[in-house]
Each structure stands twice: as C-alpha cells, then as structure tokens.
Coordinates of C-alpha atoms and ligand atoms in Angstrom, one line a residue:
M1 CA 55.2 181.0 31.2
T2 CA 51.6 179.9 31.5
L3 CA 49.4 182.4 33.2
T4 CA 47.0 180.6 35.6
I5 CA 44.4 182.2 37.8
G6 CA 42.1 179.8 39.5
A7 CA 40.7 177.6 36.7
L8 CA 41.6 180.1 34.0
R9 CA 44.8 179.5 32.0
A10 CA 46.4 181.3 29.2
E11 CA 49.5 179.9 27.5
P12 CA 52.1 182.3 26.1
G13 CA 50.8 184.0 23.0
R14 CA 47.1 183.4 24.0
K15 CA 44.2 185.4 25.3
T16 CA 41.6 183.7 27.6
R17 CA 38.3 185.2 28.6
G18 CA 36.1 183.8 31.4
S19 CA 35.0 184.2 34.9
L20 CA 35.8 182.8 38.3
S21 CA 33.5 182.3 41.3
A22 CA 34.4 184.1 44.5
D23 CA 32.9 182.7 47.7
L24 CA 31.5 185.6 49.7
G25 CA 30.0 183.5 52.5
S26 CA 26.3 184.2 52.1
T27 CA 26.6 184.1 48.3
T28 CA 29.1 183.9 45.4
A29 CA 30.2 186.5 42.9
E30 CA 31.1 185.7 39.3
V31 CA 34.2 187.8 38.6
P32 CA 34.9 188.4 34.9
L33 CA 38.6 188.1 33.9
I34 CA 40.6 188.5 30.7
L35 CA 44.1 187.1 30.7
V36 CA 46.4 188.3 27.9
N37 CA 49.6 186.3 28.0
G38 CA 52.1 188.1 25.8
S39 CA 54.3 186.4 23.2
R40 CA 57.4 187.9 25.0
P41 CA 58.5 188.1 28.6
G42 CA 57.6 191.3 30.5
P43 CA 55.8 192.5 33.6
R44 CA 52.6 191.2 35.1
V45 CA 50.1 194.1 35.1
V46 CA 46.8 193.9 36.8
I47 CA 43.9 196.3 36.0
T48 CA 40.6 196.5 37.9
G49 CA 37.5 198.4 37.2
G50 CA 34.2 198.3 39.0
V51 CA 35.4 198.3 42.5
H52 CA 32.6 200.7 43.1
G53 CA 29.1 200.7 41.6
G54 CA 27.9 203.7 39.5
E55 CA 31.5 204.3 38.2
F56 CA 31.1 203.2 34.6
I57 CA 34.1 204.7 32.8
G58 CA 36.6 202.2 34.2
V59 CA 34.3 199.2 33.6
D60 CA 33.9 200.2 29.9
A61 CA 37.5 201.1 29.3
A62 CA 38.8 197.9 30.9
T63 CA 36.4 195.8 28.8
R64 CA 37.4 197.6 25.6
L65 CA 41.1 197.3 26.4
A66 CA 40.7 193.6 27.0
G67 CA 39.1 193.3 23.5
L68 CA 41.7 195.5 21.8
L69 CA 44.9 194.0 23.2
E70 CA 46.3 190.9 21.4
P71 CA 49.1 188.7 22.8
E72 CA 51.3 189.5 19.8
E73 CA 51.7 193.1 20.9
V74 CA 52.0 192.4 24.6
A75 CA 55.2 191.7 26.6
G76 CA 54.4 190.0 29.9
Q77 CA 51.1 189.1 31.3
L78 CA 48.0 191.4 31.6
V79 CA 45.2 190.5 33.9
I80 CA 42.1 192.6 33.3
C81 CA 39.1 192.5 35.7
P82 CA 36.4 195.0 34.4
V83 CA 34.0 194.3 37.3
A84 CA 35.9 193.7 40.5
N85 CA 33.0 194.0 42.9
P86 CA 30.0 192.4 41.1
P87 CA 27.5 192.8 44.0
A88 CA 27.9 196.6 44.2
V89 CA 28.2 197.1 40.4
Y90 CA 25.3 195.0 39.3
G91 CA 23.3 196.1 42.4
G92 CA 23.5 199.6 41.0
R93 CA 24.8 200.9 44.3
L94 CA 27.4 203.7 44.8
N95 CA 30.3 203.3 47.2
I96 CA 28.8 200.5 49.3
S97 CA 27.9 196.9 48.7
P98 CA 24.2 196.0 49.0
L99 CA 25.3 192.8 50.7
D100 CA 26.7 194.5 53.9
G101 CA 26.8 198.3 53.4
V102 CA 30.6 198.2 53.3
N103 CA 32.8 200.4 51.0
I104 CA 35.2 197.7 49.8
N105 CA 37.8 200.4 49.0
R106 CA 38.2 200.9 52.8
V107 CA 38.8 197.3 53.7
F108 CA 41.6 196.1 51.4
P109 CA 43.5 193.7 51.6
G110 CA 40.3 192.2 53.1
D111 CA 39.7 189.2 55.3
K112 CA 38.7 185.8 53.8
D113 CA 36.9 184.9 57.0
G114 CA 35.0 188.3 57.2
G115 CA 31.8 189.6 55.7
P116 CA 31.0 189.7 52.0
S117 CA 33.0 192.8 51.1
D118 CA 36.0 191.7 53.2
R119 CA 35.9 188.4 51.4
M120 CA 35.6 190.0 48.0
A121 CA 38.6 192.2 48.8
A122 CA 40.6 189.2 50.0
W123 CA 39.7 187.2 46.9
L124 CA 40.9 190.1 44.6
F125 CA 44.1 190.3 46.6
E126 CA 44.9 186.6 46.6
H127 CA 44.0 185.9 43.0
L128 CA 45.0 189.2 41.2
I129 CA 47.0 191.7 43.2
D130 CA 49.5 189.6 45.1
G131 CA 52.5 188.9 42.8
A132 CA 51.7 191.7 40.3
D133 CA 54.5 193.9 39.1
A134 CA 52.1 196.8 38.7
Y135 CA 48.5 197.3 39.7
V136 CA 46.1 200.0 38.4
D137 CA 42.6 200.5 39.9
L138 CA 40.1 202.5 37.8
H139 CA 37.5 204.7 39.4
S140 CA 35.3 207.7 38.5
G141 CA 33.2 210.4 40.1
G142 CA 30.1 208.4 40.9
I143 CA 26.5 209.3 40.0
D144 CA 26.5 211.8 42.9
Q145 CA 30.0 213.3 42.5
Y146 CA 31.6 216.1 40.6
L147 CA 35.2 215.2 40.1
L148 CA 38.3 216.3 38.2
D149 CA 40.3 213.6 36.5
F150 CA 43.3 212.7 38.6
V151 CA 45.8 210.0 39.4
G152 CA 46.4 209.0 43.0
Y153 CA 49.4 207.4 44.6
R154 CA 50.9 207.0 48.1
L155 CA 54.2 207.7 49.7
T156 CA 55.3 204.5 51.4
G157 CA 58.6 205.3 53.0
D158 CA 60.3 202.9 50.5
D159 CA 62.1 205.2 48.1
A160 CA 62.3 202.6 45.3
L161 CA 58.6 201.8 45.5
D162 CA 57.7 205.5 45.8
A163 CA 59.7 206.2 42.6
K164 CA 57.8 203.5 40.7
N165 CA 54.4 204.7 42.0
R166 CA 55.2 208.3 41.0
A167 CA 56.5 207.3 37.5
M168 CA 53.4 205.3 36.9
A169 CA 51.2 208.2 38.0
H170 CA 53.0 210.6 35.7
A171 CA 52.9 208.2 32.8
V172 CA 49.0 208.3 32.8
G173 CA 49.3 211.8 31.4
Y174 CA 46.6 213.5 33.5
E175 CA 47.4 217.0 34.8
L176 CA 46.4 216.3 38.4
V177 CA 48.7 213.8 40.2
I178 CA 47.8 213.7 43.8
F179 CA 49.8 211.8 46.4
G180 CA 48.9 210.8 50.0
T181 CA 51.6 211.0 52.6
S182 CA 51.3 207.4 53.8
A183 CA 50.2 203.9 52.6
D184 CA 47.8 203.5 55.4
G185 CA 44.1 202.7 55.0
G186 CA 42.0 200.2 53.1
N187 CA 42.2 201.6 49.6
S188 CA 43.2 199.0 47.1
H189 CA 46.4 200.8 45.8
A190 CA 47.6 201.6 49.4
A191 CA 47.1 197.9 50.5
A192 CA 48.9 196.8 47.3
N193 CA 51.8 199.1 48.2
R194 CA 52.0 197.5 51.6
Q195 CA 52.6 194.2 49.9
G196 CA 55.4 195.8 47.9
V197 CA 53.3 196.1 44.7
P198 CA 53.6 199.4 42.8
A199 CA 50.1 200.7 42.4
I200 CA 48.0 203.7 41.4
L201 CA 44.4 204.9 41.4
V202 CA 43.1 206.5 38.2
E203 CA 39.9 208.6 38.5
T204 CA 38.2 209.5 35.2
G205 CA 34.9 211.2 34.6
Q206 CA 32.1 212.3 36.9
L207 CA 28.4 212.2 37.7
G208 CA 28.0 208.6 36.5
D209 CA 29.3 209.6 33.0
R210 CA 29.5 206.9 30.3
D211 CA 30.3 209.2 27.4
P212 CA 32.5 207.4 24.8
A213 CA 34.8 210.4 24.7
T214 CA 35.5 210.0 28.4
V215 CA 36.2 206.3 28.0
R216 CA 38.6 207.2 25.1
R217 CA 40.4 209.5 27.4
L218 CA 41.0 206.7 29.9
L219 CA 42.0 204.2 27.1
D220 CA 44.6 206.7 25.9
A221 CA 45.9 206.9 29.4
L222 CA 46.0 203.2 29.9
Y223 CA 48.0 202.7 26.6
R224 CA 50.5 205.3 27.8
L225 CA 50.8 203.5 31.1
L226 CA 51.3 200.1 29.6
R227 CA 54.0 201.5 27.3
H228 CA 55.7 203.0 30.4
L229 CA 55.6 199.6 32.1
G230 CA 57.1 197.9 29.1
A231 CA 54.0 195.8 28.5
I232 CA 53.4 197.1 25.0
E233 CA 55.6 198.8 22.4
A234 CA 54.7 201.4 19.9
S235 CA 51.1 201.3 18.9
E236 CA 48.8 203.5 16.9
H237 CA 46.8 203.8 20.1
I238 CA 49.5 205.7 22.0
K239 CA 48.9 209.4 22.0
Q240 CA 51.1 212.0 23.6
P241 CA 49.4 213.7 26.6
T242 CA 48.2 217.2 26.0
V243 CA 49.0 218.4 29.5
Q244 CA 52.0 218.4 31.8
P245 CA 51.4 216.3 35.0
R246 CA 51.9 218.2 38.2
D247 CA 52.2 216.8 41.7
W248 CA 49.6 217.8 44.3
I249 CA 49.3 216.7 47.9
W250 CA 46.1 215.3 49.3
T251 CA 45.3 217.6 52.3
G252 CA 41.8 216.7 53.5
D253 CA 38.4 215.1 53.3
V254 CA 35.4 217.0 54.4
E255 CA 32.7 214.7 55.9
S256 CA 29.1 215.6 56.7
P257 CA 28.5 216.2 60.4
A258 CA 24.8 215.5 60.1
A259 CA 21.9 214.0 58.1
G260 CA 20.1 216.5 56.0
L261 CA 20.1 218.5 52.7
W262 CA 23.4 219.6 51.3
Y263 CA 23.8 223.0 49.7
P264 CA 27.5 223.5 48.5
D265 CA 28.8 227.1 48.3
A266 CA 32.1 226.0 46.8
V267 CA 32.4 223.3 44.2
T268 CA 34.9 221.2 42.3
G269 CA 37.7 223.3 40.9
D270 CA 37.3 226.1 43.4
E271 CA 40.1 227.4 45.6
V272 CA 39.3 227.4 49.3
T273 CA 41.0 228.4 52.5
E274 CA 41.0 226.4 55.7
G275 CA 38.0 227.3 57.8
Q276 CA 36.1 228.8 54.9
T277 CA 32.4 227.8 54.8
I278 CA 32.1 225.5 51.7
G279 CA 28.4 224.6 52.2
R280 CA 25.5 224.1 54.5
I281 CA 23.4 221.2 55.6
I282 CA 19.8 222.0 56.3
D283 CA 17.7 219.8 58.6
P284 CA 14.4 219.3 56.7
A285 CA 12.5 219.0 60.0
D286 CA 13.2 222.4 61.6
G287 CA 15.3 224.2 59.0
A288 CA 18.4 224.3 61.3
E289 CA 21.6 225.0 59.4
H290 CA 25.0 223.3 59.9
K291 CA 27.9 225.2 58.3
V292 CA 30.5 223.0 56.8
A293 CA 34.1 224.3 56.7
A294 CA 37.1 223.5 54.5
V295 CA 39.6 221.4 56.6
S296 CA 42.6 222.7 54.6
T297 CA 43.6 225.3 52.1
G298 CA 43.7 224.2 48.5
M299 CA 41.5 223.2 45.5
I300 CA 38.4 221.1 45.7
I301 CA 39.0 218.1 43.6
Y302 CA 35.7 216.4 44.1
N303 CA 32.4 217.3 45.8
M304 CA 29.1 215.8 46.5
S305 CA 26.4 216.7 44.0
G306 CA 23.6 214.8 45.8
L307 CA 21.1 216.7 47.9
T308 CA 20.6 214.1 50.7
V309 CA 23.6 213.3 52.9
R310 CA 24.1 211.5 56.2
P311 CA 26.8 211.7 58.9
G312 CA 30.1 210.7 57.4
T313 CA 29.1 211.3 53.7
H314 CA 32.1 212.7 51.9
L315 CA 31.2 216.2 50.9
A316 CA 34.5 217.3 49.3
A317 CA 38.2 216.5 49.1
I318 CA 40.9 219.1 48.9
A319 CA 44.4 219.0 47.4
T320 CA 47.3 221.5 47.3
P321 CA 50.0 222.0 44.7
H322 CA 53.4 220.5 45.7
D323 CA 56.3 222.1 43.9
Ligands
ZN401 ZN1 35.4 204.7 43.3

C-alpha cells in the first residue's frame, strides 16, 4: 500500500526523504520526515525524536536509523521524524519552545486552533501518530539533567493496550522500565494511548550528551523494538540486551517551590525516603534557604544539574521497584 503523509509518498519497496510544512499560526515549521515503505505487509511504526530541544541522542539515532533501514528489510511502514519540534530544537532551548514558552510534551494531542506549540502537537498527531500501530518517542536527559536510561509507559485501564505497551517497553532492553498508573496528561505517549495507539517513551543519555556510544545504545534498542513489532526480521544490527528489564512504578515529581540556586543533597541513582531533604534552594538576595523534600520513597531517576531554578522547575523524579 502506498504510504502518503501530506505531499510525501512512498510506494511499497521505496524510501522517501523530505520535509513538510506545519502551520503554527505566527510561523511555519519545516518538519523532516523519512518514510520507509517495506516490501512486505506489516505494522505502521512511528518514531519521533526532537520533541524537546537539547536532547540530541534521539535526533541523531532517528536520523541514523532512517539512513540504515532499507525497504527490502522492512515489513510494514516506518515513519521517522528526527526533529518533531523544530522551533525548540533549532532554537537551542530545553523543554520549552521559544515561540510561546510551552513544553509541547505537556499539551499533546494539541489544538490546531491554539498557540504554536499546541498547533505543532496537533500537526504531529494528525499527520503521524493517529493511525499508527505503534509509536515511540525518543527523549534524553537534557543539558541540565542527570538521568538514568529508562523506558516509560502508562497503564490505561485497557488490558490489551497495557499488554502491548508493556511488551514494547520490555523489548527495548533497558533495565529500568517505569510505568505511570494512568494515561492522563499531555505527554505524547499518554495522548497516543488515549487514541488507542500503543506507545512508549524511551529516555537515553543525559547532560546534553551526543556521544556516539550513547547513540549506538539507542540504535541497538530501536532494532530490538522493531524486531519485536514485526517490522524487521533478523539483522546483524540486532544485539541481545545485556540486562534484564525490571518494572518500576513512577511515584513522584519534585518541583521547585521558589526561584533561586539549587544545591542537591541526593542525586540520580540515590535511594531516598519520603520527607527526606534531597536539596536546598538558596535565595541569592538574602541567603534564605528552602529545604526540598522527597515526595515519595524510591530511587531518584533524574535530577536537575542546573544551578538556577524557578518555581515549578522539575528538580527530581522518583520511581520504586514494582515486583
Ligand atoms: Zn524530553
């Protein structure tokens, strides 16, 4: 079957590279897309990188994957979008778009009559995510984040969908598999789930890393995932994982209560207990100190490495093993 997205077309057995314009209201974004239409029937798999700026590993890995995969080895249709949010990515910004200050990964599925980030999200939903058989969103610890590699998925209340999400998450081959207990919220994978699309979040690398070894780690993971989904068969690229995936439950985000200077006492990988002080925020004007406490018991899976924070900045996230 011909794969058509906007003005881009790929006949069966063909690969098409190009870009499409997304109307963001005040401006347009050129969204790069690679369509790999397999020579055999199979699932439609959509992969996005660059939803956030400053997260380079997914952008690099998606671009390399698009170059490596040929239609002869693909069953079904792969849609690869290495830079899903061009204003934020090329603006060199972190979690927010320079156009409107919005974190796009809090507004999915977006609003085509809304502001620029809402429109960008709605465009991605309409053109890429709706109708996918599986969706994978690639993120990293940003320039200001220490982060352990992990895969995220949601429980949706639909047992069949939950089983697909969980199987995809485990197929990635990372040790940390962290689930959230509902499909609420504006994250891309949660919003995809609410449309019935199996979807996961894959987080790889930290601190704005662009190390080729980290990119390789994600590429290996993507090949394992594509084989699990039936989109590719045996390939020399498929390597067995070296770790056993383990389910964890997402138990809390710690947000900054104030603007000031952040001094963490507990960092990524540390075990903490609910109520424990995990850092302090110092007011540079008068030296006043705000203690910041863990909101749950578990392990810190990412934490803010930046010094300067404002109210609502994510300082840490905590997860707990679920056996
Ligand atoms: Zn991100």
